[in-house]
Short mmCIF file of N, CA and C in Angstrom, two decimals:
data_model
loop_
_atom_site.label_atom_id
_atom_site.label_comp_id
_atom_site.label_asym_id
_atom_site.label_seq_id
_atom_site.Cartn_x
_atom_site.Cartn_y
_atom_site.Cartn_z
N MET A 1 -86.33 61.77 113.37
CA MET A 1 -86.60 60.63 113.78
C MET A 1 -86.47 59.77 112.67
N GLN A 2 -85.92 58.67 112.61
CA GLN A 2 -85.59 57.57 111.29
C GLN A 2 -86.74 56.93 111.54
N LEU A 3 -87.28 56.41 110.33
CA LEU A 3 -88.44 55.57 110.05
C LEU A 3 -88.30 54.16 111.46
N GLU A 4 -87.72 53.49 111.12
CA GLU A 4 -87.68 52.09 112.21
C GLU A 4 -88.05 52.64 113.28
N GLU A 5 -87.13 54.16 113.84
CA GLU A 5 -86.83 53.99 115.60
C GLU A 5 -88.82 54.99 115.35
N MET A 6 -89.48 55.24 114.23
CA MET A 6 -90.82 55.78 114.69
C MET A 6 -91.53 54.66 114.94
N LYS A 7 -91.27 53.68 113.90
CA LYS A 7 -91.71 52.46 114.10
C LYS A 7 -92.16 51.71 115.54
N GLN A 8 -90.67 51.83 115.89
CA GLN A 8 -90.59 51.18 117.30
C GLN A 8 -90.93 51.93 118.30
N ARG A 9 -90.72 53.11 118.48
CA ARG A 9 -91.72 53.63 118.97
C ARG A 9 -93.28 53.92 119.87
N VAL A 10 -93.43 53.71 118.25
CA VAL A 10 -95.28 53.35 117.86
C VAL A 10 -95.68 52.42 118.48
N LEU A 11 -94.69 51.03 118.74
CA LEU A 11 -95.05 49.96 118.73
C LEU A 11 -94.70 49.52 120.62
N THR A 12 -93.75 50.54 121.22
CA THR A 12 -93.37 50.76 122.59
C THR A 12 -94.78 51.17 123.50
N ALA A 13 -94.78 52.18 122.75
CA ALA A 13 -96.25 52.98 123.25
C ALA A 13 -97.57 52.05 123.00
N LEU A 14 -97.95 51.38 122.06
CA LEU A 14 -98.65 50.94 122.12
C LEU A 14 -99.11 49.58 123.45
N ASP A 15 -97.78 48.92 123.66
CA ASP A 15 -97.17 48.13 124.24
C ASP A 15 -97.53 48.18 125.63
N ASP A 16 -97.30 49.61 125.93
CA ASP A 16 -97.20 50.06 127.58
C ASP A 16 -98.80 50.23 127.64
N LEU A 17 -99.76 50.24 126.76
CA LEU A 17 -100.79 50.07 127.72
C LEU A 17 -101.80 48.44 127.20
N LYS A 18 -101.18 47.78 127.35
CA LYS A 18 -101.06 46.65 126.90
C LYS A 18 -102.28 46.33 125.52
N ALA A 19 -102.09 46.89 124.62
CA ALA A 19 -102.83 46.87 123.23
C ALA A 19 -102.42 45.30 122.49
N LYS A 20 -103.53 44.98 121.89
CA LYS A 20 -103.75 43.61 121.67
C LYS A 20 -103.80 43.22 120.17
N ASP A 21 -102.73 42.17 119.91
CA ASP A 21 -103.00 41.46 118.19
C ASP A 21 -102.47 43.07 117.07
N VAL A 22 -101.16 43.76 117.69
CA VAL A 22 -100.69 44.47 116.93
C VAL A 22 -99.60 43.78 115.86
N VAL A 23 -100.34 44.35 114.76
CA VAL A 23 -99.78 43.85 113.26
C VAL A 23 -98.99 44.95 112.57
N VAL A 24 -97.80 44.63 112.36
CA VAL A 24 -97.33 46.50 111.56
C VAL A 24 -97.32 45.56 109.83
N LEU A 25 -97.56 46.39 108.79
CA LEU A 25 -98.10 46.01 107.50
C LEU A 25 -96.79 47.15 106.91
N ASP A 26 -95.92 46.78 106.01
CA ASP A 26 -95.15 47.91 105.25
C ASP A 26 -95.66 47.57 103.88
N VAL A 27 -96.38 48.90 103.61
CA VAL A 27 -97.24 49.22 102.56
C VAL A 27 -96.46 49.70 101.74
N ALA A 28 -94.90 50.28 101.86
CA ALA A 28 -94.61 51.64 101.18
C ALA A 28 -94.53 51.35 99.76
N GLY A 29 -94.37 50.14 99.21
CA GLY A 29 -94.26 49.64 98.21
C GLY A 29 -96.18 49.89 97.45
N ALA A 30 -97.21 49.62 98.00
CA ALA A 30 -98.57 50.03 97.32
C ALA A 30 -98.78 51.08 97.65
N THR A 31 -98.11 52.25 98.42
CA THR A 31 -98.87 53.32 98.50
C THR A 31 -98.27 54.78 98.78
N SER A 32 -98.29 55.90 98.51
CA SER A 32 -97.42 56.71 98.94
C SER A 32 -97.87 57.64 99.58
N VAL A 33 -98.86 57.75 100.27
CA VAL A 33 -99.61 57.56 101.44
C VAL A 33 -98.82 57.59 102.87
N THR A 34 -97.92 56.38 103.22
CA THR A 34 -97.71 55.94 104.21
C THR A 34 -96.43 55.01 103.65
N ASP A 35 -95.86 54.86 104.77
CA ASP A 35 -95.03 53.63 104.74
C ASP A 35 -95.20 52.47 105.55
N TYR A 36 -95.82 52.37 106.19
CA TYR A 36 -96.16 51.69 107.23
C TYR A 36 -97.34 52.10 108.16
N MET A 37 -98.05 50.74 107.97
CA MET A 37 -99.25 50.52 108.41
C MET A 37 -99.67 49.98 109.93
N VAL A 38 -99.77 50.54 111.11
CA VAL A 38 -99.92 49.53 112.28
C VAL A 38 -101.71 49.32 112.76
N ILE A 39 -101.49 48.09 113.57
CA ILE A 39 -103.49 47.84 113.30
C ILE A 39 -102.93 47.56 115.07
N ALA A 40 -104.24 47.84 115.45
CA ALA A 40 -104.05 47.34 116.92
C ALA A 40 -105.59 47.19 117.67
N SER A 41 -105.57 46.44 118.87
CA SER A 41 -106.94 46.39 119.35
C SER A 41 -106.92 46.41 120.45
N GLY A 42 -107.94 47.52 121.20
CA GLY A 42 -107.77 47.61 122.74
C GLY A 42 -109.46 46.98 123.10
N THR A 43 -109.51 46.87 124.43
CA THR A 43 -110.60 45.81 124.89
C THR A 43 -112.24 46.66 125.05
N SER A 44 -112.01 47.88 124.78
CA SER A 44 -113.13 48.81 125.21
C SER A 44 -112.22 50.02 124.44
N SER A 45 -113.61 50.82 124.33
CA SER A 45 -114.03 52.46 123.75
C SER A 45 -112.75 53.02 124.29
N ARG A 46 -112.78 53.38 125.74
CA ARG A 46 -111.76 53.76 126.87
C ARG A 46 -110.26 53.22 126.58
N GLN A 47 -110.17 51.87 126.36
CA GLN A 47 -108.74 51.20 126.23
C GLN A 47 -108.35 52.18 124.90
N VAL A 48 -109.13 52.07 124.43
CA VAL A 48 -109.05 52.49 122.60
C VAL A 48 -108.29 53.65 122.79
N ALA A 49 -109.26 54.72 123.26
CA ALA A 49 -108.92 56.67 123.41
C ALA A 49 -107.61 56.37 123.98
N ALA A 50 -107.48 56.07 125.27
CA ALA A 50 -106.52 55.46 125.91
C ALA A 50 -105.01 55.81 125.24
N LEU A 51 -105.35 54.36 124.21
CA LEU A 51 -104.09 53.48 123.47
C LEU A 51 -103.52 54.66 122.60
N ALA A 52 -104.82 55.57 122.12
CA ALA A 52 -104.47 56.24 120.85
C ALA A 52 -103.77 58.27 121.54
N GLN A 53 -104.50 58.30 123.00
CA GLN A 53 -103.71 59.29 123.51
C GLN A 53 -102.43 59.26 123.84
N HIS A 54 -102.23 58.33 124.41
CA HIS A 54 -100.77 57.90 124.88
C HIS A 54 -99.87 57.87 123.71
N LEU A 55 -100.36 57.17 122.83
CA LEU A 55 -99.52 57.04 121.68
C LEU A 55 -99.06 58.46 120.94
N VAL A 56 -100.19 59.39 120.98
CA VAL A 56 -100.02 60.70 120.58
C VAL A 56 -98.74 61.54 121.63
N ASP A 57 -99.20 61.21 122.80
CA ASP A 57 -98.80 61.94 123.76
C ASP A 57 -96.77 61.65 123.81
N GLU A 58 -96.74 59.99 123.69
CA GLU A 58 -95.23 59.75 123.18
C GLU A 58 -94.58 60.18 122.23
N MET A 59 -94.98 60.54 121.38
CA MET A 59 -94.91 61.12 119.53
C MET A 59 -94.46 62.17 119.90
N ARG A 60 -95.54 62.91 120.51
CA ARG A 60 -95.16 64.22 120.83
C ARG A 60 -93.83 64.47 121.49
N GLN A 61 -93.54 64.18 122.79
CA GLN A 61 -92.62 64.27 123.23
C GLN A 61 -91.07 64.00 122.22
N GLN A 62 -91.22 62.54 121.75
CA GLN A 62 -90.07 62.43 120.90
C GLN A 62 -90.07 63.43 119.69
N GLY A 63 -91.19 64.42 119.63
CA GLY A 63 -90.80 65.49 118.52
C GLY A 63 -91.01 65.24 117.11
N VAL A 64 -92.06 64.55 117.28
CA VAL A 64 -92.45 63.55 115.94
C VAL A 64 -94.10 64.71 115.90
N SER A 65 -94.18 65.28 114.69
CA SER A 65 -95.78 65.37 114.09
C SER A 65 -96.92 64.61 113.59
N VAL A 66 -97.79 65.44 115.00
CA VAL A 66 -98.95 64.51 114.45
C VAL A 66 -99.39 64.91 113.52
N LEU A 67 -99.89 64.31 112.36
CA LEU A 67 -100.87 64.87 111.52
C LEU A 67 -102.30 65.00 112.06
N GLY A 68 -102.40 64.12 112.09
CA GLY A 68 -104.12 64.10 112.73
C GLY A 68 -104.49 62.54 113.35
N ILE A 69 -105.55 63.27 113.65
CA ILE A 69 -106.00 62.35 115.06
C ILE A 69 -107.94 62.06 114.64
N GLU A 70 -107.85 60.93 114.02
CA GLU A 70 -109.89 60.66 114.13
C GLU A 70 -110.15 60.13 115.01
N GLY A 71 -111.51 60.08 115.17
CA GLY A 71 -112.26 58.55 116.09
C GLY A 71 -112.09 58.40 117.64
N LYS A 72 -111.48 59.57 117.81
CA LYS A 72 -111.17 59.72 119.62
C LYS A 72 -112.56 59.66 120.70
N ASP A 73 -113.36 60.50 119.75
CA ASP A 73 -114.30 60.70 121.06
C ASP A 73 -115.23 59.58 121.11
N THR A 74 -115.73 58.46 120.12
CA THR A 74 -115.86 57.52 120.48
C THR A 74 -115.77 56.33 120.68
N GLY A 75 -114.06 56.15 120.15
CA GLY A 75 -113.35 54.79 120.73
C GLY A 75 -113.62 53.71 120.51
N GLU A 76 -114.21 53.71 119.06
CA GLU A 76 -114.30 52.75 117.92
C GLU A 76 -113.40 52.16 117.40
N TRP A 77 -113.03 53.25 116.34
CA TRP A 77 -111.69 53.28 115.91
C TRP A 77 -110.97 54.66 115.53
N VAL A 78 -109.75 54.55 116.38
CA VAL A 78 -108.99 55.62 116.16
C VAL A 78 -107.79 55.64 115.17
N LEU A 79 -107.77 56.47 114.58
CA LEU A 79 -106.83 56.75 113.24
C LEU A 79 -105.44 57.89 114.10
N VAL A 80 -104.47 57.34 113.67
CA VAL A 80 -103.38 58.46 114.25
C VAL A 80 -102.23 58.28 113.32
N ASP A 81 -102.19 59.46 112.34
CA ASP A 81 -101.90 59.63 111.59
C ASP A 81 -100.10 60.59 111.77
N LEU A 82 -99.41 59.82 111.78
CA LEU A 82 -97.85 60.18 111.99
C LEU A 82 -97.27 60.42 110.37
N GLY A 83 -97.59 60.33 109.39
CA GLY A 83 -96.60 60.29 108.37
C GLY A 83 -96.44 59.36 107.54
N ASP A 84 -95.39 59.16 108.20
CA ASP A 84 -94.87 57.56 107.14
C ASP A 84 -95.57 56.61 108.09
N VAL A 85 -95.99 56.79 109.29
CA VAL A 85 -96.75 55.81 109.88
C VAL A 85 -98.14 55.97 110.74
N VAL A 86 -99.27 55.18 109.62
CA VAL A 86 -100.82 55.35 110.11
C VAL A 86 -100.79 54.14 111.19
N VAL A 87 -101.50 54.20 112.24
CA VAL A 87 -101.50 53.84 113.64
C VAL A 87 -103.36 53.66 113.42
N HIS A 88 -103.85 52.56 113.35
CA HIS A 88 -105.11 52.41 113.29
C HIS A 88 -105.30 51.59 114.89
N ILE A 89 -106.28 52.10 116.07
CA ILE A 89 -106.55 51.30 116.94
C ILE A 89 -107.89 51.02 117.07
N MET A 90 -108.33 49.66 117.24
CA MET A 90 -109.92 49.32 116.99
C MET A 90 -110.30 48.62 118.13
N GLN A 91 -111.91 48.39 118.14
CA GLN A 91 -112.61 47.88 119.13
C GLN A 91 -112.34 46.46 118.31
N PRO A 92 -112.20 45.35 118.97
CA PRO A 92 -112.00 43.92 118.22
C PRO A 92 -113.37 43.48 117.17
N GLN A 93 -114.35 44.41 117.53
CA GLN A 93 -115.65 43.68 116.67
C GLN A 93 -115.32 44.54 115.51
N THR A 94 -115.03 45.83 115.47
CA THR A 94 -114.94 46.72 114.72
C THR A 94 -113.49 46.27 113.30
N ARG A 95 -112.51 45.82 114.52
CA ARG A 95 -111.41 45.07 113.22
C ARG A 95 -111.87 44.30 112.93
N GLU A 96 -112.71 43.39 113.31
CA GLU A 96 -113.04 42.07 112.71
C GLU A 96 -113.90 42.48 111.08
N PHE A 97 -114.96 43.56 111.60
CA PHE A 97 -116.10 44.11 110.19
C PHE A 97 -115.29 44.24 109.05
N TYR A 98 -113.84 45.44 109.66
CA TYR A 98 -113.11 45.48 108.40
C TYR A 98 -111.79 45.04 107.94
N GLU A 99 -111.70 44.27 108.95
CA GLU A 99 -110.49 43.17 108.20
C GLU A 99 -109.35 44.20 107.50
N LEU A 100 -108.71 45.25 107.78
CA LEU A 100 -108.07 45.83 107.17
C LEU A 100 -106.61 45.30 106.88
N GLU A 101 -106.26 44.14 107.69
CA GLU A 101 -105.33 42.94 107.33
C GLU A 101 -105.48 42.37 106.53
N LYS A 102 -106.44 42.62 106.05
CA LYS A 102 -106.86 41.24 104.62
C LYS A 102 -106.82 42.19 103.40
N LEU A 103 -107.45 43.69 103.66
CA LEU A 103 -107.32 44.59 102.79
C LEU A 103 -106.13 44.69 102.44
N TRP A 104 -104.94 45.20 103.09
CA TRP A 104 -103.89 45.85 102.78
C TRP A 104 -102.57 44.47 102.73
N GLY A 105 -103.24 43.66 103.16
CA GLY A 105 -102.62 42.29 103.50
C GLY A 105 -101.38 42.08 102.29
N ALA A 106 -102.54 41.89 101.49
CA ALA A 106 -102.31 41.67 99.93
C ALA A 106 -101.27 42.32 99.45
N PHE A 107 -101.11 43.59 99.63
CA PHE A 107 -99.90 44.45 99.11
C PHE A 107 -99.09 44.73 100.10
N ALA A 108 -98.95 44.56 101.44
CA ALA A 108 -97.81 44.80 102.79
C ALA A 108 -96.95 43.40 102.27
N THR A 109 -95.21 43.98 102.26
CA THR A 109 -94.23 42.99 102.11
C THR A 109 -92.95 43.84 102.97
N PRO A 110 -92.82 43.18 103.63
CA PRO A 110 -93.53 41.63 104.47
C PRO A 110 -94.31 42.12 105.73
N ALA A 111 -95.10 41.52 106.15
CA ALA A 111 -96.32 41.90 107.34
C ALA A 111 -95.32 41.28 108.61
N ILE A 112 -95.34 42.08 109.58
CA ILE A 112 -94.85 41.94 110.96
C ILE A 112 -95.45 41.64 111.47
N HIS A 113 -96.19 40.81 112.44
CA HIS A 113 -97.05 40.43 113.50
C HIS A 113 -96.08 40.34 114.80
N GLN A 114 -96.61 41.00 115.76
CA GLN A 114 -96.33 41.34 117.00
C GLN A 114 -96.70 40.75 118.00
N ALA A 115 -95.98 39.94 119.33
CA ALA A 115 -97.50 39.62 120.50
C ALA A 115 -98.04 39.99 121.27
#
């Protein structure tokens, strides 16, 4: 699967379960770890975990290898590593505390905000 198609499928999967405040950061020029970082919010631990599981299921169904999943048990902050795309799904208070957009935003070009 091409990188742009993978990114779009990630965004669609997050939208399926009504993720909030989805932001895509292009960090390819800042790190060799990943090309895109996607940050999204869920309204509760249950929604965060459900978003992550839905994303993993959708990506596997498309033949994308899921390299790792961290934090699904607590549902406060779940990281889904798809290699070229790393997805952070967080509860709003956790997202506000860690400010990943601010941390990575200076290195991201361009930053894409989704509705």
